[in-house]
């Protein structure tokens, strides 16, 4: 299947780096670990859907994240002649998430992601691909992680009930090893 993987977080970080209008407005929310306002998300995704109309599928990673975005996604999909096929919830206990996010390292140059324990670079703190010094994302700092988990609980967790009702929900155990989680996602997508 021809699938385009889109992480809305990566799209936003790219917009911040490029200093676009959307990026400038989004940065303060991202740094706090808050959700970026829905109107900014909607505009970005509308452009994305327009540029993806020739593709068969899009895998949205990190969207929707609140009830209003579920509605936005329905509107966008029908506007672009498509629909939501499945929703995947990668479920993991708070402790696991804190260690995953806290150990995460990012290459500011090529965007490659690492983890100090689960996916370390060959040379500590240096990107395997391009040799750039790795950074910790602003929102992966301990205080911000706590806030992000609260935001998730309040705004995003209720979406599982919504997608469950429509019969589109798949729950995956995210505490398992990365390869296993990836394999399960692939199975759902290729089904
Ligand atoms: P992520 O890389 O998915 O963890 O996203 C990083 C940050 O980008 C989040 O903490 C939010 O500030 C913002 N973000 C990503 N996706 C969304 C979304 N669907 N709605 C609002 N904000 C988002």
PDB file of C-alpha atoms and ligand atoms in Angstrom:
ATOM      1  CA  UNK A   1       0.000   0.000   0.000  1.00  0.00           C
ATOM      2  CA  UNK A   2       1.143   3.482  -0.792  1.00  0.00           C
ATOM      3  CA  UNK A   3       0.991   5.098   2.632  1.00  0.00           C
ATOM      4  CA  UNK A   4       2.230   8.513   3.594  1.00  0.00           C
ATOM      5  CA  UNK A   5       3.302   8.659   7.260  1.00  0.00           C
ATOM      6  CA  UNK A   6       2.661  12.072   8.750  1.00  0.00           C
ATOM      7  CA  UNK A   7       3.637  13.001  12.282  1.00  0.00           C
ATOM      8  CA  UNK A   8       1.835  16.237  13.127  1.00  0.00           C
ATOM      9  CA  UNK A   9       4.465  16.891  15.824  1.00  0.00           C
ATOM     10  CA  UNK A  10       7.283  16.578  13.245  1.00  0.00           C
ATOM     11  CA  UNK A  11       5.341  18.817  10.843  1.00  0.00           C
ATOM     12  CA  UNK A  12       5.017  21.431  13.560  1.00  0.00           C
ATOM     13  CA  UNK A  13       8.689  21.202  14.557  1.00  0.00           C
ATOM     14  CA  UNK A  14       9.602  21.681  10.909  1.00  0.00           C
ATOM     15  CA  UNK A  15       7.325  24.735  10.710  1.00  0.00           C
ATOM     16  CA  UNK A  16       8.998  26.141  13.849  1.00  0.00           C
ATOM     17  CA  UNK A  17      12.486  25.617  12.377  1.00  0.00           C
ATOM     18  CA  UNK A  18      11.501  27.225   9.088  1.00  0.00           C
ATOM     19  CA  UNK A  19       9.930  30.112  11.011  1.00  0.00           C
ATOM     20  CA  UNK A  20       6.616  29.966   9.142  1.00  0.00           C
ATOM     21  CA  UNK A  21       3.582  31.835  10.441  1.00  0.00           C
ATOM     22  CA  UNK A  22       2.053  28.590  11.778  1.00  0.00           C
ATOM     23  CA  UNK A  23       5.369  27.618  13.359  1.00  0.00           C
ATOM     24  CA  UNK A  24       5.735  30.944  15.143  1.00  0.00           C
ATOM     25  CA  UNK A  25       2.233  30.651  16.610  1.00  0.00           C
ATOM     26  CA  UNK A  26       2.685  26.981  17.542  1.00  0.00           C
ATOM     27  CA  UNK A  27       6.038  27.215  19.336  1.00  0.00           C
ATOM     28  CA  UNK A  28       4.860  28.645  22.666  1.00  0.00           C
ATOM     29  CA  UNK A  29       2.257  25.893  23.029  1.00  0.00           C
ATOM     30  CA  UNK A  30       4.685  23.122  22.089  1.00  0.00           C
ATOM     31  CA  UNK A  31       7.365  24.315  24.503  1.00  0.00           C
ATOM     32  CA  UNK A  32       4.820  24.149  27.332  1.00  0.00           C
ATOM     33  CA  UNK A  33       3.653  20.682  26.351  1.00  0.00           C
ATOM     34  CA  UNK A  34       0.187  22.049  25.515  1.00  0.00           C
ATOM     35  CA  UNK A  35      -1.821  21.280  22.391  1.00  0.00           C
ATOM     36  CA  UNK A  36      -1.438  23.702  19.509  1.00  0.00           C
ATOM     37  CA  UNK A  37      -4.775  25.465  18.762  1.00  0.00           C
ATOM     38  CA  UNK A  38      -7.126  23.534  16.507  1.00  0.00           C
ATOM     39  CA  UNK A  39      -7.368  26.226  13.803  1.00  0.00           C
ATOM     40  CA  UNK A  40      -3.596  26.017  13.170  1.00  0.00           C
ATOM     41  CA  UNK A  41      -3.804  22.220  12.984  1.00  0.00           C
ATOM     42  CA  UNK A  42      -6.777  22.341  10.633  1.00  0.00           C
ATOM     43  CA  UNK A  43      -5.045  24.672   8.206  1.00  0.00           C
ATOM     44  CA  UNK A  44      -1.876  22.557   8.155  1.00  0.00           C
ATOM     45  CA  UNK A  45      -3.776  19.352   7.588  1.00  0.00           C
ATOM     46  CA  UNK A  46      -5.952  20.864   4.884  1.00  0.00           C
ATOM     47  CA  UNK A  47      -2.772  21.647   2.927  1.00  0.00           C
ATOM     48  CA  UNK A  48      -1.448  18.156   3.610  1.00  0.00           C
ATOM     49  CA  UNK A  49      -4.630  16.480   2.365  1.00  0.00           C
ATOM     50  CA  UNK A  50      -4.564  18.633  -0.754  1.00  0.00           C
ATOM     51  CA  UNK A  51      -0.998  17.558  -1.518  1.00  0.00           C
ATOM     52  CA  UNK A  52      -1.823  13.878  -0.834  1.00  0.00           C
ATOM     53  CA  UNK A  53      -4.863  13.414  -3.028  1.00  0.00           C
ATOM     54  CA  UNK A  54      -2.910  11.210  -5.409  1.00  0.00           C
ATOM     55  CA  UNK A  55      -1.963   8.808  -2.607  1.00  0.00           C
ATOM     56  CA  UNK A  56      -4.038   5.893  -1.448  1.00  0.00           C
ATOM     57  CA  UNK A  57      -3.633   6.412   2.298  1.00  0.00           C
ATOM     58  CA  UNK A  58      -2.290   8.664   5.010  1.00  0.00           C
ATOM     59  CA  UNK A  59      -1.121   7.420   8.403  1.00  0.00           C
ATOM     60  CA  UNK A  60      -1.647  10.311  10.804  1.00  0.00           C
ATOM     61  CA  UNK A  61       0.668  10.024  13.789  1.00  0.00           C
ATOM     62  CA  UNK A  62      -0.405  12.334  16.618  1.00  0.00           C
ATOM     63  CA  UNK A  63      -3.736  13.480  15.212  1.00  0.00           C
ATOM     64  CA  UNK A  64      -6.542  13.752  16.329  1.00  0.00           C
ATOM     65  CA  UNK A  65      -5.668  14.649  19.908  1.00  0.00           C
ATOM     66  CA  UNK A  66      -8.965  16.093  21.175  1.00  0.00           C
ATOM     67  CA  UNK A  67     -12.684  15.737  20.509  1.00  0.00           C
ATOM     68  CA  UNK A  68     -12.865  18.748  18.204  1.00  0.00           C
ATOM     69  CA  UNK A  69     -10.025  17.352  16.077  1.00  0.00           C
ATOM     70  CA  UNK A  70     -12.021  14.153  15.601  1.00  0.00           C
ATOM     71  CA  UNK A  71     -14.727  16.322  13.995  1.00  0.00           C
ATOM     72  CA  UNK A  72     -12.131  18.282  12.022  1.00  0.00           C
ATOM     73  CA  UNK A  73     -10.729  15.072  10.642  1.00  0.00           C
ATOM     74  CA  UNK A  74     -14.166  13.918   9.479  1.00  0.00           C
ATOM     75  CA  UNK A  75     -14.696  17.268   7.752  1.00  0.00           C
ATOM     76  CA  UNK A  76     -11.260  17.213   6.109  1.00  0.00           C
ATOM     77  CA  UNK A  77     -11.606  13.626   4.983  1.00  0.00           C
ATOM     78  CA  UNK A  78     -14.976  14.115   3.354  1.00  0.00           C
ATOM     79  CA  UNK A  79     -13.844  17.404   1.777  1.00  0.00           C
ATOM     80  CA  UNK A  80     -10.992  15.489   0.136  1.00  0.00           C
ATOM     81  CA  UNK A  81     -13.112  12.491  -0.842  1.00  0.00           C
ATOM     82  CA  UNK A  82     -11.767  10.052   1.704  1.00  0.00           C
ATOM     83  CA  UNK A  83     -12.646   8.681   5.163  1.00  0.00           C
ATOM     84  CA  UNK A  84     -11.143   7.423   8.423  1.00  0.00           C
ATOM     85  CA  UNK A  85     -10.523   3.696   8.195  1.00  0.00           C
ATOM     86  CA  UNK A  86      -8.984   2.877  11.560  1.00  0.00           C
ATOM     87  CA  UNK A  87      -7.739   4.440  14.781  1.00  0.00           C
ATOM     88  CA  UNK A  88      -4.756   2.996  16.621  1.00  0.00           C
ATOM     89  CA  UNK A  89      -4.151   3.634  20.313  1.00  0.00           C
ATOM     90  CA  UNK A  90      -0.656   2.713  21.491  1.00  0.00           C
ATOM     91  CA  UNK A  91      -1.226   2.170  25.162  1.00  0.00           C
ATOM     92  CA  UNK A  92       1.547   2.191  27.777  1.00  0.00           C
ATOM     93  CA  UNK A  93       1.768   2.886  31.524  1.00  0.00           C
ATOM     94  CA  UNK A  94       2.863   6.360  32.650  1.00  0.00           C
ATOM     95  CA  UNK A  95       6.181   5.026  33.983  1.00  0.00           C
ATOM     96  CA  UNK A  96       7.125   3.553  30.609  1.00  0.00           C
ATOM     97  CA  UNK A  97       6.173   6.770  28.837  1.00  0.00           C
ATOM     98  CA  UNK A  98       8.257   8.903  31.183  1.00  0.00           C
ATOM     99  CA  UNK A  99      11.357   6.784  30.558  1.00  0.00           C
ATOM    100  CA  UNK A 100      10.708   6.669  26.792  1.00  0.00           C
ATOM    101  CA  UNK A 101      10.276  10.422  26.475  1.00  0.00           C
ATOM    102  CA  UNK A 102      13.029  11.317  28.952  1.00  0.00           C
ATOM    103  CA  UNK A 103      15.599   9.190  27.103  1.00  0.00           C
ATOM    104  CA  UNK A 104      14.667  10.475  23.684  1.00  0.00           C
ATOM    105  CA  UNK A 105      17.298  12.348  21.664  1.00  0.00           C
ATOM    106  CA  UNK A 106      16.811  14.139  18.371  1.00  0.00           C
ATOM    107  CA  UNK A 107      19.149  15.205  15.609  1.00  0.00           C
ATOM    108  CA  UNK A 108      18.348  18.874  14.959  1.00  0.00           C
ATOM    109  CA  UNK A 109      19.888  18.626  11.511  1.00  0.00           C
ATOM    110  CA  UNK A 110      18.461  15.508   9.823  1.00  0.00           C
ATOM    111  CA  UNK A 111      15.568  14.765  12.203  1.00  0.00           C
ATOM    112  CA  UNK A 112      16.723  11.235  13.145  1.00  0.00           C
ATOM    113  CA  UNK A 113      15.433  10.016  16.514  1.00  0.00           C
ATOM    114  CA  UNK A 114      17.357   8.042  19.160  1.00  0.00           C
ATOM    115  CA  UNK A 115      16.907   6.798  22.712  1.00  0.00           C
ATOM    116  CA  UNK A 116      19.681   6.654  25.307  1.00  0.00           C
ATOM    117  CA  UNK A 117      18.756   3.058  26.249  1.00  0.00           C
ATOM    118  CA  UNK A 118      16.444   1.602  23.594  1.00  0.00           C
ATOM    119  CA  UNK A 119      18.067   3.024  20.471  1.00  0.00           C
ATOM    120  CA  UNK A 120      21.443   4.585  21.291  1.00  0.00           C
ATOM    121  CA  UNK A 121      23.560   6.167  18.548  1.00  0.00           C
ATOM    122  CA  UNK A 122      26.936   4.499  17.834  1.00  0.00           C
ATOM    123  CA  UNK A 123      28.766   7.398  19.453  1.00  0.00           C
ATOM    124  CA  UNK A 124      27.081   8.873  22.501  1.00  0.00           C
ATOM    125  CA  UNK A 125      25.280  12.140  21.804  1.00  0.00           C
ATOM    126  CA  UNK A 126      26.173  12.168  18.083  1.00  0.00           C
ATOM    127  CA  UNK A 127      23.909  11.461  15.099  1.00  0.00           C
ATOM    128  CA  UNK A 128      24.876   8.283  13.172  1.00  0.00           C
ATOM    129  CA  UNK A 129      23.668   9.760   9.886  1.00  0.00           C
ATOM    130  CA  UNK A 130      25.230  13.193   9.856  1.00  0.00           C
ATOM    131  CA  UNK A 131      27.530  13.575  12.885  1.00  0.00           C
ATOM    132  CA  UNK A 132      25.502  16.425  14.403  1.00  0.00           C
ATOM    133  CA  UNK A 133      25.277  16.808  18.196  1.00  0.00           C
ATOM    134  CA  UNK A 134      21.959  15.360  19.427  1.00  0.00           C
ATOM    135  CA  UNK A 135      19.536  17.453  21.472  1.00  0.00           C
ATOM    136  CA  UNK A 136      16.699  16.872  23.935  1.00  0.00           C
ATOM    137  CA  UNK A 137      13.418  18.247  22.609  1.00  0.00           C
ATOM    138  CA  UNK A 138      12.138  21.176  24.724  1.00  0.00           C
ATOM    139  CA  UNK A 139       8.986  19.225  25.439  1.00  0.00           C
ATOM    140  CA  UNK A 140      10.913  16.118  26.551  1.00  0.00           C
ATOM    141  CA  UNK A 141      12.220  17.912  29.652  1.00  0.00           C
ATOM    142  CA  UNK A 142      10.858  16.290  32.868  1.00  0.00           C
ATOM    143  CA  UNK A 143       8.376  19.045  33.908  1.00  0.00           C
ATOM    144  CA  UNK A 144       6.959  19.279  30.412  1.00  0.00           C
ATOM    145  CA  UNK A 145       6.586  15.502  30.128  1.00  0.00           C
ATOM    146  CA  UNK A 146       4.381  15.526  33.219  1.00  0.00           C
ATOM    147  CA  UNK A 147       2.222  18.231  31.715  1.00  0.00           C
ATOM    148  CA  UNK A 148       1.933  16.389  28.401  1.00  0.00           C
ATOM    149  CA  UNK A 149       0.722  13.274  30.174  1.00  0.00           C
ATOM    150  CA  UNK A 150      -1.958  15.340  31.965  1.00  0.00           C
ATOM    151  CA  UNK A 151      -3.052  16.870  28.664  1.00  0.00           C
ATOM    152  CA  UNK A 152      -3.234  13.379  27.172  1.00  0.00           C
ATOM    153  CA  UNK A 153      -5.365  12.052  30.010  1.00  0.00           C
ATOM    154  CA  UNK A 154      -7.795  14.952  29.865  1.00  0.00           C
ATOM    155  CA  UNK A 155      -8.053  15.690  26.149  1.00  0.00           C
ATOM    156  CA  UNK A 156      -6.872  12.674  24.175  1.00  0.00           C
ATOM    157  CA  UNK A 157      -7.790   9.586  26.168  1.00  0.00           C
ATOM    158  CA  UNK A 158     -11.555  10.197  25.693  1.00  0.00           C
ATOM    159  CA  UNK A 159     -11.059   9.621  21.948  1.00  0.00           C
ATOM    160  CA  UNK A 160     -10.665   5.886  22.498  1.00  0.00           C
ATOM    161  CA  UNK A 161     -14.348   5.699  23.557  1.00  0.00           C
ATOM    162  CA  UNK A 162     -15.390   7.628  20.434  1.00  0.00           C
ATOM    163  CA  UNK A 163     -13.520   5.330  18.048  1.00  0.00           C
ATOM    164  CA  UNK A 164     -14.582   2.254  19.979  1.00  0.00           C
ATOM    165  CA  UNK A 165     -18.210   3.134  19.286  1.00  0.00           C
ATOM    166  CA  UNK A 166     -17.531   3.310  15.558  1.00  0.00           C
ATOM    167  CA  UNK A 167     -15.782  -0.076  15.647  1.00  0.00           C
ATOM    168  CA  UNK A 168     -12.578   1.438  14.248  1.00  0.00           C
ATOM    169  CA  UNK A 169     -10.436   1.288  17.376  1.00  0.00           C
ATOM    170  CA  UNK A 170      -7.357  -0.924  17.692  1.00  0.00           C
ATOM    171  CA  UNK A 171      -5.444  -0.941  20.967  1.00  0.00           C
ATOM    172  CA  UNK A 172      -1.797  -2.012  20.954  1.00  0.00           C
ATOM    173  CA  UNK A 173       0.341  -2.695  23.998  1.00  0.00           C
ATOM    174  CA  UNK A 174       2.990   0.044  23.697  1.00  0.00           C
ATOM    175  CA  UNK A 175       5.034  -1.316  26.602  1.00  0.00           C
ATOM    176  CA  UNK A 176       6.332  -4.073  24.315  1.00  0.00           C
ATOM    177  CA  UNK A 177       9.567  -3.825  22.352  1.00  0.00           C
ATOM    178  CA  UNK A 178       9.713  -1.358  19.489  1.00  0.00           C
ATOM    179  CA  UNK A 179       9.838  -4.066  16.784  1.00  0.00           C
ATOM    180  CA  UNK A 180       6.758  -5.795  18.139  1.00  0.00           C
ATOM    181  CA  UNK A 181       4.793  -2.565  18.349  1.00  0.00           C
ATOM    182  CA  UNK A 182       5.831  -1.700  14.786  1.00  0.00           C
ATOM    183  CA  UNK A 183       4.811  -5.144  13.553  1.00  0.00           C
ATOM    184  CA  UNK A 184       1.374  -4.860  15.128  1.00  0.00           C
ATOM    185  CA  UNK A 185       0.825  -1.449  13.580  1.00  0.00           C
ATOM    186  CA  UNK A 186       1.838  -2.842  10.187  1.00  0.00           C
ATOM    187  CA  UNK A 187      -0.617  -5.713  10.561  1.00  0.00           C
ATOM    188  CA  UNK A 188      -3.483  -3.320  11.227  1.00  0.00           C
ATOM    189  CA  UNK A 189      -2.520  -1.061   8.330  1.00  0.00           C
ATOM    190  CA  UNK A 190      -2.075  -3.896   5.838  1.00  0.00           C
ATOM    191  CA  UNK A 191      -5.234  -5.664   6.839  1.00  0.00           C
TER     192      UNK A 191
HETATM  193  P1  LIG B   1       4.530  14.876  19.175  1.00  0.00           P
HETATM  194  O1  LIG B   1       5.779  14.879  18.380  1.00  0.00           O
HETATM  195  O2  LIG B   1       3.413  14.102  18.505  1.00  0.00           O
HETATM  196  O3  LIG B   1       4.739  14.465  20.602  1.00  0.00           O
HETATM  197  O4  LIG B   1       4.014  16.380  19.230  1.00  0.00           O
HETATM  198  C1  LIG B   1       4.801  17.391  19.819  1.00  0.00           C
HETATM  199  C2  LIG B   1       3.939  18.605  20.170  1.00  0.00           C
HETATM  200  O5  LIG B   1       3.346  19.121  18.973  1.00  0.00           O
HETATM  201  C3  LIG B   1       2.755  18.308  21.088  1.00  0.00           C
HETATM  202  O6  LIG B   1       3.125  18.304  22.451  1.00  0.00           O
HETATM  203  C4  LIG B   1       1.822  19.456  20.740  1.00  0.00           C
HETATM  204  O7  LIG B   1       2.249  20.673  21.327  1.00  0.00           O
HETATM  205  C5  LIG B   1       2.023  19.591  19.238  1.00  0.00           C
HETATM  206  N1  LIG B   1       1.073  18.745  18.494  1.00  0.00           N
HETATM  207  C6  LIG B   1       1.333  17.631  17.742  1.00  0.00           C
HETATM  208  N2  LIG B   1       0.214  17.109  17.223  1.00  0.00           N
HETATM  209  C7  LIG B   1      -0.792  17.917  17.653  1.00  0.00           C
HETATM  210  C8  LIG B   1      -2.207  17.914  17.485  1.00  0.00           C
HETATM  211  N3  LIG B   1      -2.838  16.967  16.787  1.00  0.00           N
HETATM  212  N4  LIG B   1      -2.921  18.921  18.077  1.00  0.00           N
HETATM  213  C9  LIG B   1      -2.333  19.871  18.797  1.00  0.00           C
HETATM  214  N5  LIG B   1      -1.010  19.925  19.026  1.00  0.00           N
HETATM  215  C10 LIG B   1      -0.250  18.963  18.462  1.00  0.00           C
END
